[in-house]
Coordinates of N, CA and C and ligand atoms in Angstrom, one line a residue:
M567 N -13.2 -13.6 25.0 CA -12.9 -14.9 24.4 C -13.6 -14.9 23.0
T568 N -12.9 -15.6 22.1 CA -13.5 -15.8 20.8 C -14.4 -17.1 20.8
P569 N -15.2 -17.3 19.8 CA -16.1 -18.4 19.8 C -15.4 -19.7 20.0
S570 N -14.1 -19.8 19.5 CA -13.3 -21.0 19.7 C -12.7 -21.1 21.0
G571 N -12.9 -20.1 21.9 CA -12.4 -20.2 23.3 C -11.0 -19.6 23.4
A572 N -10.5 -19.1 22.3 CA -9.2 -18.4 22.4 C -9.4 -17.0 22.9
R573 N -8.3 -16.4 23.4 CA -8.4 -15.1 24.0 C -8.6 -14.1 22.8
A574 N -9.5 -13.2 23.0 CA -9.8 -12.2 21.9 C -8.7 -11.1 21.9
S575 N -8.3 -10.8 20.7 CA -7.3 -9.7 20.5 C -8.0 -8.5 20.0
S576 N -7.2 -7.4 20.1 CA -7.8 -6.1 19.6 C -6.7 -5.5 18.7
I577 N -7.0 -5.5 17.4 CA -6.0 -5.1 16.5 C -6.3 -3.7 15.9
L578 N -5.3 -2.8 16.0 CA -5.5 -1.5 15.5 C -4.6 -1.2 14.3
F579 N -5.1 -0.8 13.2 CA -4.3 -0.4 12.1 C -4.2 1.1 12.0
L580 N -3.0 1.5 11.7 CA -2.7 3.0 11.4 C -2.1 3.0 10.0
T581 N -2.8 3.7 9.1 CA -2.2 3.8 7.7 C -1.8 5.2 7.4
G582 N -0.8 5.4 6.5 CA -0.4 6.7 6.0 C -0.3 6.6 4.5
A583 N 0.3 7.7 3.9 CA 0.3 7.8 2.5 C 0.9 6.6 1.8
G584 N 1.8 5.9 2.4 CA 2.5 4.8 1.8 C 1.5 3.7 1.3
V585 N 0.4 3.5 2.0 CA -0.5 2.4 1.7 C -1.2 2.8 0.3
S586 N -1.3 4.0 0.0 CA -1.9 4.4 -1.3 C -0.9 4.7 -2.4
A587 N 0.4 4.6 -2.0 CA 1.4 5.0 -3.0 C 1.4 4.0 -4.2
D588 N 1.1 2.7 -3.9 CA 1.0 1.7 -5.0 C -0.2 1.9 -5.8
S589 N -1.2 2.7 -5.4 CA -2.3 3.1 -6.2 C -2.0 4.3 -7.1
G590 N -0.8 4.9 -6.9 CA -0.5 6.0 -7.7 C -0.7 7.4 -7.1
I591 N -1.1 7.4 -5.8 CA -1.3 8.7 -5.1 C 0.0 9.0 -4.5
P592 N 0.6 10.2 -4.8 CA 1.9 10.6 -4.3 C 1.9 10.7 -2.7
T593 N 3.0 10.3 -2.1 CA 3.1 10.5 -0.7 C 3.5 12.0 -0.4
F594 N 3.7 12.4 0.8 CA 4.0 13.8 1.1 C 5.4 14.1 1.0
R595 N 6.2 13.2 1.7 CA 7.6 13.5 1.8 C 8.5 12.7 0.9
G596 N 9.7 13.2 0.7 CA 10.6 12.4 -0.2 C 10.5 12.8 -1.7
A597 N 11.3 12.2 -2.5 CA 11.3 12.5 -3.9 C 9.9 12.3 -4.6
G598 N 9.4 13.2 -5.3 CA 8.1 13.1 -5.9 C 6.9 13.3 -5.0
G599 N 7.2 13.6 -3.7 CA 6.2 13.8 -2.7 C 5.5 15.1 -2.9
L600 N 4.2 15.2 -2.4 CA 3.4 16.4 -2.5 C 4.1 17.6 -2.0
W601 N 4.8 17.5 -0.9 CA 5.5 18.6 -0.3 C 6.8 19.0 -0.9
E602 N 7.3 18.2 -1.9 CA 8.6 18.5 -2.5 C 8.5 19.8 -3.3
G603 N 9.3 20.7 -3.0 CA 9.3 22.0 -3.7 C 8.1 22.9 -3.3
R604 N 7.4 22.6 -2.2 CA 6.3 23.4 -1.8 C 6.3 23.5 -0.3
R605 N 6.0 24.7 0.1 CA 5.9 24.9 1.6 C 4.5 24.6 2.0
V606 N 4.4 23.7 3.0 CA 3.0 23.3 3.5 C 2.2 24.5 3.9
E607 N 3.0 25.5 4.4 CA 2.3 26.7 4.9 C 1.5 27.4 3.8
E608 N 1.9 27.2 2.5 CA 1.2 27.8 1.4 C -0.2 27.2 1.1
V609 N -0.3 26.0 1.4 CA -1.6 25.3 1.0 C -2.3 24.5 2.1
A610 N -1.6 24.2 3.2 CA -2.2 23.3 4.2 C -2.3 23.9 5.6
T611 N -2.7 25.2 5.7 CA -2.9 25.8 7.0 C -4.1 26.7 6.9
P612 N -4.8 27.0 8.0 CA -5.9 27.9 8.0 C -5.5 29.3 7.5
R613 N -4.3 29.7 7.9 CA -3.8 31.0 7.4 C -3.7 31.1 5.9
A614 N -3.2 30.0 5.3 CA -3.1 30.0 3.8 C -4.5 30.2 3.2
W615 N -5.5 29.5 3.8 CA -6.9 29.6 3.3 C -7.4 31.0 3.4
R616 N -7.1 31.7 4.5 CA -7.5 33.1 4.6 C -6.8 34.0 3.7
A617 N -5.5 33.7 3.5 CA -4.6 34.6 2.7 C -4.9 34.5 1.2
D618 N -5.0 33.2 0.7 CA -5.1 33.0 -0.7 C -6.0 31.7 -1.0
P619 N -7.3 31.9 -0.7 CA -8.3 30.8 -0.8 C -8.2 30.2 -2.2
A620 N -8.0 31.0 -3.3 CA -8.0 30.4 -4.6 C -6.9 29.4 -4.8
L621 N -5.7 29.7 -4.3 CA -4.6 28.8 -4.4 C -4.8 27.5 -3.7
V622 N -5.3 27.7 -2.5 CA -5.6 26.5 -1.6 C -6.6 25.6 -2.3
W623 N -7.7 26.3 -2.8 CA -8.8 25.5 -3.4 C -8.3 24.8 -4.6
R624 N -7.5 25.4 -5.4 CA -7.0 24.8 -6.6 C -6.2 23.5 -6.3
F625 N -5.4 23.6 -5.3 CA -4.6 22.5 -4.8 C -5.4 21.3 -4.4
Y626 N -6.5 21.6 -3.6 CA -7.3 20.5 -3.2 C -8.3 20.0 -4.2
Q627 N -8.8 20.9 -5.1 CA -9.7 20.5 -6.2 C -8.9 19.5 -7.1
E628 N -7.7 19.8 -7.4 CA -6.9 18.9 -8.3 C -6.8 17.5 -7.6
R629 N -6.6 17.5 -6.3 CA -6.5 16.2 -5.7 C -7.9 15.5 -5.6
R630 N -8.9 16.3 -5.4 CA -10.3 15.7 -5.4 C -10.6 15.1 -6.7
A631 N -10.3 15.9 -7.8 CA -10.6 15.4 -9.1 C -9.8 14.2 -9.5
A632 N -8.6 14.0 -8.9 CA -7.8 12.9 -9.3 C -8.2 11.6 -8.6
L633 N -9.0 11.7 -7.5 CA -9.4 10.5 -6.7 C -9.9 9.4 -7.6
R634 N -10.8 9.8 -8.5 CA -11.5 8.7 -9.4 C -10.5 8.0 -10.3
R635 N -9.3 8.6 -10.5 CA -8.3 7.9 -11.4 C -7.5 6.9 -10.6
H636 N -7.7 6.7 -9.3 CA -6.9 5.8 -8.5 C -7.9 4.7 -8.0
E637 N -7.3 3.5 -7.9 CA -8.1 2.3 -7.4 C -7.4 1.8 -6.2
P638 N -8.2 1.2 -5.3 CA -7.6 0.5 -4.1 C -6.6 -0.6 -4.6
N639 N -5.6 -0.8 -3.8 CA -4.6 -1.8 -4.2 C -4.7 -3.1 -3.3
A640 N -3.8 -4.0 -3.5 CA -3.8 -5.2 -2.7 C -3.7 -5.0 -1.2
A641 N -3.0 -4.0 -0.8 CA -2.9 -3.7 0.6 C -4.2 -3.3 1.2
H642 N -4.9 -2.3 0.6 CA -6.2 -1.9 1.1 C -7.1 -3.1 1.2
R643 N -7.1 -3.9 0.1 CA -8.0 -5.1 0.1 C -7.6 -6.1 1.2
A644 N -6.3 -6.3 1.4 CA -5.9 -7.3 2.4 C -6.3 -6.8 3.8
I645 N -6.3 -5.5 4.0 CA -6.7 -5.0 5.4 C -8.2 -5.2 5.6
C646 N -9.0 -5.0 4.5 CA -10.4 -5.2 4.7 C -10.8 -6.7 4.9
N647 N -10.1 -7.5 4.1 CA -10.3 -8.9 4.2 C -9.9 -9.4 5.6
F648 N -8.8 -8.9 6.2 CA -8.4 -9.3 7.5 C -9.4 -8.8 8.5
E649 N -9.9 -7.6 8.4 CA -11.0 -7.0 9.3 C -12.1 -8.0 9.4
R650 N -12.6 -8.5 8.2 CA -13.8 -9.4 8.2 C -13.5 -10.7 8.8
R651 N -12.3 -11.3 8.5 CA -12.0 -12.6 9.1 C -11.8 -12.5 10.6
A652 N -11.1 -11.4 11.0 CA -10.8 -11.3 12.5 C -12.1 -11.0 13.2
S653 N -13.0 -10.2 12.7 CA -14.2 -9.9 13.4 C -15.1 -11.1 13.5
V654 N -15.2 -11.9 12.4 CA -16.0 -13.2 12.5 C -15.4 -14.1 13.6
A655 N -14.1 -14.1 13.8 CA -13.5 -14.9 14.8 C -13.6 -14.3 16.2
G656 N -14.2 -13.2 16.3 CA -14.4 -12.6 17.6 C -13.3 -11.6 18.1
H657 N -12.4 -11.2 17.2 CA -11.5 -10.2 17.6 C -12.0 -8.8 17.2
A658 N -11.4 -7.8 17.9 CA -11.9 -6.4 17.6 C -10.8 -5.8 16.7
V659 N -11.3 -5.2 15.6 CA -10.4 -4.5 14.7 C -10.8 -3.1 14.4
R660 N -9.9 -2.2 14.4 CA -10.2 -0.8 14.1 C -9.1 -0.3 13.1
L661 N -9.6 0.5 12.2 CA -8.7 1.1 11.2 C -8.7 2.6 11.3
V662 N -7.5 3.2 11.6 CA -7.4 4.6 11.6 C -6.4 5.0 10.5
T663 N -6.8 6.0 9.7 CA -6.0 6.4 8.6 C -5.7 7.9 8.7
Q664 N -4.5 8.3 8.3 CA -4.1 9.7 8.1 C -4.5 10.2 6.7
N665 N -4.8 9.2 5.9 CA -5.1 9.6 4.5 C -6.4 10.2 4.2
V666 N -6.4 11.2 3.3 CA -7.7 11.9 3.0 C -8.3 11.3 1.7
D667 N -7.7 10.3 1.1 CA -8.3 9.6 0.0 C -9.4 8.6 0.5
D668 N -10.1 8.1 -0.5 CA -11.2 7.2 -0.1 C -11.0 5.7 -0.5
L669 N -9.7 5.4 -0.6 CA -9.4 4.0 -1.1 C -9.7 2.9 -0.1
H670 N -9.5 3.2 1.2 CA -10.0 2.2 2.2 C -11.5 1.9 2.0
E671 N -12.2 2.9 1.9 CA -13.7 2.7 1.8 C -14.0 1.9 0.5
R672 N -13.3 2.3 -0.6 CA -13.6 1.6 -1.8 C -13.1 0.2 -1.8
A673 N -12.3 -0.2 -0.9 CA -11.9 -1.6 -0.7 C -12.8 -2.3 0.2
G674 N -13.7 -1.5 0.9 CA -14.7 -2.2 1.8 C -14.6 -1.9 3.3
S675 N -13.5 -1.1 3.6 CA -13.3 -0.8 5.1 C -14.1 0.5 5.5
R676 N -14.2 0.7 6.8 CA -14.8 2.0 7.3 C -13.8 2.6 8.3
P677 N -12.8 3.3 7.7 CA -11.8 3.9 8.6 C -12.2 5.1 9.3
L678 N -11.5 5.4 10.4 CA -11.6 6.7 11.0 C -10.6 7.6 10.3
H679 N -11.0 8.6 9.6 CA -10.1 9.5 8.9 C -9.7 10.7 9.9
M680 N -8.6 10.4 10.5 CA -8.2 11.5 11.5 C -7.8 12.8 10.9
H681 N -7.4 12.8 9.6 CA -7.0 14.0 9.0 C -8.1 14.5 8.0
G682 N -9.3 14.0 8.1 CA -10.4 14.4 7.3 C -10.4 13.6 5.9
E683 N -11.3 14.1 5.0 CA -11.5 13.4 3.8 C -11.6 14.4 2.6
L684 N -11.0 14.1 1.5 CA -11.1 14.9 0.3 C -12.6 14.9 -0.2
A685 N -13.3 13.9 0.0 CA -14.7 13.7 -0.5 C -15.6 14.6 0.2
R686 N -15.2 15.3 1.3 CA -16.1 16.1 2.1 C -15.8 17.6 2.1
L687 N -16.8 18.4 2.0 CA -16.6 19.8 2.1 C -17.3 20.4 3.3
R688 N -16.8 21.4 3.9 CA -17.4 21.9 5.2 C -17.5 23.4 5.1
C689 N -18.6 23.9 5.7 CA -18.9 25.3 5.7 C -18.3 25.9 7.1
E690 N -17.5 26.8 7.0 CA -16.9 27.4 8.2 C -17.9 28.3 8.9
A691 N -18.9 28.8 8.1 CA -19.9 29.7 8.7 C -21.0 28.9 9.5
C692 N -21.5 27.8 8.9 CA -22.6 27.1 9.6 C -22.3 25.7 10.0
A693 N -21.1 25.2 9.7 CA -20.6 23.9 10.1 C -21.2 22.7 9.3
R694 N -22.0 23.1 8.2 CA -22.6 22.0 7.4 C -21.5 21.3 6.7
I695 N -21.7 19.9 6.6 CA -20.7 19.1 5.9 C -21.4 18.4 4.7
V696 N -20.9 18.5 3.5 CA -21.5 17.8 2.4 C -20.5 16.8 1.8
L697 N -21.0 15.7 1.3 CA -20.2 14.7 0.6 C -20.3 15.2 -0.9
D698 N -19.2 15.5 -1.5 CA -19.2 16.0 -2.8 C -17.9 15.7 -3.6
L699 N -18.0 14.9 -4.6 CA -16.9 14.7 -5.5 C -17.4 15.1 -6.9
E700 N -18.4 15.9 -7.0 CA -19.0 16.2 -8.3 C -18.4 17.6 -8.8
H701 N -18.3 18.5 -7.8 CA -17.9 19.8 -8.2 C -16.4 19.9 -7.9
V702 N -15.6 19.7 -9.0 CA -14.1 19.6 -8.8 C -13.4 20.6 -9.7
D703 N -14.1 21.6 -10.2 CA -13.5 22.6 -11.1 C -12.5 23.4 -10.2
P704 N -11.2 23.4 -10.6 CA -10.3 24.1 -9.7 C -10.5 25.6 -9.7
E705 N -11.2 26.2 -10.6 CA -11.4 27.6 -10.6 C -12.7 28.1 -10.0
R706 N -13.5 27.2 -9.5 CA -14.8 27.6 -9.0 C -15.0 27.1 -7.6
F707 N -15.3 28.1 -6.7 CA -15.7 27.7 -5.3 C -17.0 27.1 -5.3
V708 N -17.3 26.3 -4.3 CA -18.7 25.7 -4.1 C -19.3 26.5 -2.9
P709 N -20.4 27.2 -3.2 CA -21.1 27.9 -2.1 C -21.8 26.9 -1.2
C710 N -22.2 27.4 0.0 CA -22.9 26.6 1.0 C -24.4 26.7 0.6
S711 N -25.0 25.5 0.4 CA -26.4 25.5 0.0 C -27.3 25.7 1.3
A712 N -26.7 25.6 2.5 CA -27.5 25.8 3.7 C -27.6 27.3 4.1
C713 N -26.4 27.9 4.2 CA -26.4 29.3 4.7 C -26.0 30.3 3.7
G714 N -25.7 29.9 2.5 CA -25.4 30.8 1.4 C -23.9 31.4 1.4
A715 N -23.1 30.9 2.4 CA -21.7 31.4 2.4 C -21.1 31.1 1.0
A716 N -20.1 32.0 0.6 CA -19.6 32.0 -0.7 C -18.8 30.7 -1.0
R717 N -18.1 30.2 0.0 CA -17.3 29.0 -0.3 C -17.2 28.0 0.8
L718 N -17.3 26.8 0.5 CA -17.0 25.7 1.4 C -15.5 25.4 1.4
R719 N -15.0 24.9 2.4 CA -13.6 24.5 2.5 C -13.4 23.0 2.4
P720 N -12.3 22.5 2.0 CA -12.1 21.0 2.1 C -12.1 20.6 3.5
D721 N -12.8 19.5 3.8 CA -12.9 19.0 5.2 C -11.7 18.1 5.5
V722 N -10.5 18.8 5.4 CA -9.3 18.1 5.7 C -8.6 18.9 6.9
V723 N -7.9 18.2 7.7 CA -7.3 18.8 8.9 C -5.9 19.4 8.5
W724 N -5.8 20.7 8.6 CA -4.6 21.4 8.2 C -3.7 21.5 9.4
F725 N -2.4 21.8 9.1 CA -1.4 22.0 10.1 C -1.9 23.1 11.1
G726 N -1.8 22.8 12.4 CA -2.3 23.8 13.3 C -3.7 23.5 13.8
E727 N -4.4 22.6 13.1 CA -5.8 22.2 13.5 C -5.7 20.8 14.3
L728 N -6.8 20.6 15.0 CA -6.8 19.3 15.8 C -7.4 18.2 15.0
P729 N -6.6 17.1 14.9 CA -7.2 15.9 14.2 C -8.5 15.4 14.8
Y730 N -9.2 14.7 13.9 CA -10.5 14.1 14.4 C -10.3 12.8 15.2
F731 N -11.3 12.5 15.9 CA -11.5 11.2 16.6 C -10.4 10.9 17.6
L732 N -9.7 11.9 18.2 CA -8.6 11.6 19.0 C -8.9 10.9 20.3
D733 N -10.1 11.2 20.9 CA -10.5 10.5 22.1 C -10.7 9.0 21.8
E734 N -11.4 8.7 20.7 CA -11.7 7.3 20.4 C -10.4 6.6 20.1
I735 N -9.5 7.3 19.4 CA -8.2 6.6 19.0 C -7.3 6.4 20.3
E736 N -7.4 7.3 21.2 CA -6.6 7.1 22.4 C -7.1 5.9 23.2
R737 N -8.5 5.7 23.2 CA -9.0 4.5 23.9 C -8.6 3.2 23.2
E738 N -8.6 3.3 21.8 CA -8.1 2.1 21.1 C -6.6 1.8 21.4
L739 N -5.8 2.9 21.5 CA -4.4 2.7 21.8 C -4.2 2.1 23.2
D740 N -5.0 2.5 24.1 CA -4.9 1.9 25.5 C -5.2 0.5 25.5
T741 N -6.1 0.0 24.6 CA -6.6 -1.4 24.8 C -6.1 -2.3 23.7
C742 N -5.5 -1.8 22.7 CA -5.1 -2.7 21.6 C -4.0 -3.7 22.0
T743 N -4.1 -4.9 21.4 CA -3.0 -5.9 21.7 C -2.0 -6.0 20.6
V744 N -2.4 -5.5 19.4 CA -1.5 -5.4 18.3 C -1.8 -4.1 17.5
L745 N -0.7 -3.4 17.2 CA -0.8 -2.2 16.4 C -0.1 -2.5 15.1
V746 N -0.7 -2.3 14.0 CA -0.1 -2.5 12.7 C 0.0 -1.2 12.0
S747 N 1.2 -0.7 11.8 CA 1.4 0.7 11.2 C 1.9 0.4 9.8
I748 N 1.2 1.1 8.8 CA 1.5 0.8 7.4 C 1.7 2.1 6.6
G749 N 2.9 2.3 6.1 CA 3.1 3.4 5.1 C 3.1 4.8 5.7
T750 N 3.6 5.0 6.9 CA 3.7 6.4 7.4 C 5.1 6.7 8.0
S751 N 5.5 7.9 7.7 CA 6.9 8.3 8.0 C 7.2 8.5 9.5
G752 N 6.1 8.6 10.3 CA 6.3 8.7 11.7 C 6.8 10.1 12.1
I753 N 6.5 11.1 11.3 CA 7.0 12.4 11.6 C 5.9 13.4 12.1
V754 N 4.7 13.2 11.6 CA 3.7 14.2 12.0 C 2.9 13.7 13.2
H755 N 2.9 14.6 14.2 CA 2.1 14.3 15.4 C 0.7 14.8 15.3
P756 N -0.3 14.2 16.0 CA -0.1 13.2 17.0 C 0.1 11.7 16.5
A757 N -0.2 11.5 15.3 CA -0.1 10.1 14.8 C 1.3 9.5 15.0
A758 N 2.3 10.3 14.9 CA 3.7 9.8 15.1 C 3.9 9.2 16.5
G759 N 3.1 9.6 17.5 CA 3.2 9.1 18.8 C 2.4 7.8 19.1
F760 N 1.6 7.4 18.2 CA 0.8 6.2 18.4 C 1.5 4.9 18.7
L761 N 2.7 4.8 17.9 CA 3.5 3.5 18.1 C 3.9 3.5 19.6
A762 N 4.5 4.6 20.1 CA 5.0 4.6 21.4 C 3.8 4.4 22.4
M763 N 2.7 4.9 22.2 CA 1.5 4.7 23.1 C 1.1 3.3 23.1
A764 N 1.1 2.6 21.9 CA 0.7 1.2 21.9 C 1.7 0.4 22.6
R765 N 3.0 0.7 22.4 CA 4.1 -0.1 23.1 C 3.9 0.1 24.6
A766 N 3.6 1.3 25.0 CA 3.4 1.6 26.5 C 2.3 0.8 27.0
S767 N 1.2 0.5 26.2 CA 0.1 -0.3 26.7 C 0.4 -1.8 26.6
G768 N 1.6 -2.1 26.2 CA 2.0 -3.6 26.1 C 1.6 -4.2 24.8
A769 N 1.2 -3.5 23.8 CA 0.8 -4.1 22.5 C 2.1 -4.5 21.7
R770 N 1.8 -5.5 20.9 CA 2.8 -5.9 19.9 C 2.7 -4.9 18.8
T771 N 3.9 -4.5 18.2 CA 3.8 -3.4 17.2 C 4.5 -3.9 15.9
I772 N 3.8 -3.9 14.8 CA 4.3 -4.3 13.5 C 4.3 -3.1 12.6
V773 N 5.3 -2.9 11.9 CA 5.5 -1.7 11.1 C 5.9 -2.1 9.6
N774 N 5.1 -1.6 8.7 CA 5.5 -1.8 7.3 C 5.7 -0.4 6.7
S775 N 6.8 -0.2 6.0 CA 7.1 1.1 5.3 C 8.2 0.8 4.3
L776 N 8.3 1.7 3.3 CA 9.4 1.5 2.4 C 10.8 1.9 3.1
D777 N 10.7 3.1 3.7 CA 11.9 3.5 4.5 C 11.6 3.4 5.9
E778 N 12.7 3.3 6.7 CA 12.5 3.2 8.2 C 11.8 4.4 8.7
P779 N 10.7 4.3 9.4 CA 10.0 5.5 9.9 C 10.9 6.1 11.0
E780 N 10.7 7.4 11.2 CA 11.4 8.2 12.3 C 11.1 7.6 13.7
N781 N 9.9 7.1 13.9 CA 9.5 6.7 15.2 C 9.7 5.2 15.5
L782 N 10.5 4.5 14.6 CA 10.7 3.0 14.8 C 11.6 2.8 16.0
A783 N 11.2 1.7 16.8 CA 12.1 1.4 17.9 C 12.5 -0.1 17.8
A784 N 13.5 -0.5 18.5 CA 14.1 -1.8 18.4 C 13.1 -2.9 18.6
E785 N 12.1 -2.7 19.5 CA 11.1 -3.7 19.8 C 10.0 -3.9 18.7
D786 N 10.0 -2.9 17.8 CA 8.9 -3.1 16.7 C 9.4 -4.2 15.7
D787 N 8.4 -4.9 15.2 CA 8.6 -5.9 14.2 C 8.5 -5.2 12.8
F788 N 9.7 -4.8 12.3 CA 9.7 -4.0 11.1 C 9.7 -4.8 9.8
R789 N 8.8 -4.6 8.9 CA 8.7 -5.4 7.7 C 8.8 -4.4 6.5
P790 N 10.1 -4.2 6.1 CA 10.3 -3.2 5.0 C 9.8 -3.7 3.7
G791 N 9.4 -2.7 2.8 CA 9.0 -3.1 1.5 C 7.7 -2.3 1.1
R792 N 7.3 -2.5 -0.2 CA 6.1 -1.9 -0.7 C 4.9 -2.6 0.0
A793 N 3.9 -1.8 0.3 CA 2.7 -2.3 1.0 C 2.1 -3.5 0.2
I794 N 2.0 -3.3 -1.1 CA 1.3 -4.4 -1.9 C 2.1 -5.7 -1.8
D795 N 3.4 -5.6 -1.6 CA 4.2 -6.9 -1.5 C 4.1 -7.5 -0.1
V796 N 4.1 -6.6 0.9 CA 4.3 -7.0 2.3 C 3.0 -7.3 3.0
V797 N 2.0 -6.4 2.8 CA 0.9 -6.4 3.7 C 0.0 -7.7 3.5
P798 N -0.3 -8.2 2.3 CA -1.2 -9.3 2.2 C -0.6 -10.6 2.9
A799 N 0.7 -10.8 2.8 CA 1.3 -12.0 3.4 C 1.4 -11.8 4.9
L800 N 1.7 -10.5 5.3 CA 1.8 -10.2 6.8 C 0.5 -10.5 7.5
L801 N -0.6 -10.1 6.8 CA -1.9 -10.2 7.5 C -2.4 -11.6 7.4
D802 N -2.0 -12.4 6.4 CA -2.3 -13.8 6.4 C -1.6 -14.5 7.6
E803 N -0.4 -14.1 7.8 CA 0.4 -14.7 8.9 C -0.3 -14.3 10.3
L804 N -0.7 -13.0 10.4 CA -1.3 -12.6 11.7 C -2.7 -13.3 11.9
A805 N -3.4 -13.5 10.8 CA -4.7 -14.1 10.9 C -4.5 -15.6 11.3
R806 N -3.5 -16.2 10.8 CA -3.2 -17.6 11.2 C -2.9 -17.7 12.7
E807 N -2.1 -16.8 13.1 CA -1.7 -16.7 14.5 C -2.9 -16.5 15.4
L808 N -3.9 -15.7 14.9 CA -5.1 -15.4 15.7 C -6.2 -16.5 15.5
G809 N -5.9 -17.4 14.7 CA -6.9 -18.5 14.5 C -8.0 -18.1 13.7
C810 N -7.8 -17.2 12.7 CA -9.0 -16.8 11.9 C -8.6 -16.8 10.4
Ligands
APR1311 N1 4.6 0.9 0.5 C1 4.8 1.1 1.9 N2 5.3 2.3 2.3 C2 5.6 3.2 1.4 C3 5.4 3.1 0.0 C4 4.9 1.8 -0.4 N3 4.7 1.6 -1.7 N4 5.8 4.2 -0.6 C5 6.2 5.0 0.4 N5 6.1 4.5 1.6 C6 6.4 5.0 2.9 C7 7.6 5.9 3.0 O1 8.8 5.2 3.2 C8 7.2 6.8 4.2 O2 7.6 6.2 5.4 O3 5.3 5.8 3.3 C9 5.7 6.8 4.2 C10 5.1 8.1 3.6 O4 5.4 9.2 4.5 P1 4.8 10.6 4.3 O5 4.8 11.1 2.9 O6 5.4 11.5 5.4 O7 3.2 10.3 4.6 P2 2.4 10.2 6.0 O8 3.3 9.6 7.1 O9 1.1 9.6 5.8 O10 2.2 11.8 6.4 C11 1.5 12.1 7.5 O11 1.6 14.4 7.0 O12 1.5 16.2 5.5 C12 0.8 15.4 6.5 O13 -1.5 15.4 6.6 C13 -0.4 14.8 5.9 O14 -1.5 12.8 6.6 C14 -0.3 13.3 6.2 C15 0.8 13.4 7.4

């Protein structure tokens, strides 16, 4: 129950590259996407890292260096604002993102980064993790200051690796009453299966994206358009419905 005596809701957000597109960060698929004209196997797999670490490092260093040139947009801010309002009113809110940028954090949220974070580097030898956006030279590896290994890797989840926080996310999917999916094409699993899991738990499902995602179903409440145009009004509407 909420303080006002209404039934408490549990709202789960899932965001993808589309939420950061309006901040100028390219999405992965489609025209102008990061994967256009590039094979993901060349830069986003453990095998690529073993075969050509300099190429993979350059790709991620360029993206790490670019982070500071992008700012959170109205959709990131609306999500954070909603989280605060809903929490104060007694509802549970959780934000899961597939994005490796830090725009949710810089808008004030604390997301679960299921695909890791560009801001973090990890040592494959000793498992040490460091927060580092200082060393972004594309031609220089960063050694591990703990064990002396020659190079840290980006702490991002590559194809063929297990995403982070899956147990926690599964619990959220089991119990959420509303799932709001924003800016994801619904192609990459396991995140692409979250809508179906939430539906199966009886949750209401709301979807914003520019193009219709692959995993959209007739029962989803689809709100097409740019996240900066759609999300603030959508979350105001949801907040009103939840009495917050
Ligand atoms: N507002 C809302 N949605 C948008 C916008 C926008 N301004 N611009 C693009 N989109 C939508 C597209 O219509 C598409 O549905 O965002 C989605 C982006 O899809 P992808 O590029 O496939 O990104 P995402 O779903 O996050 O990719 C999932 O794939 O390569 C991996 O690890 C990578 O986390 C990533 C995962």
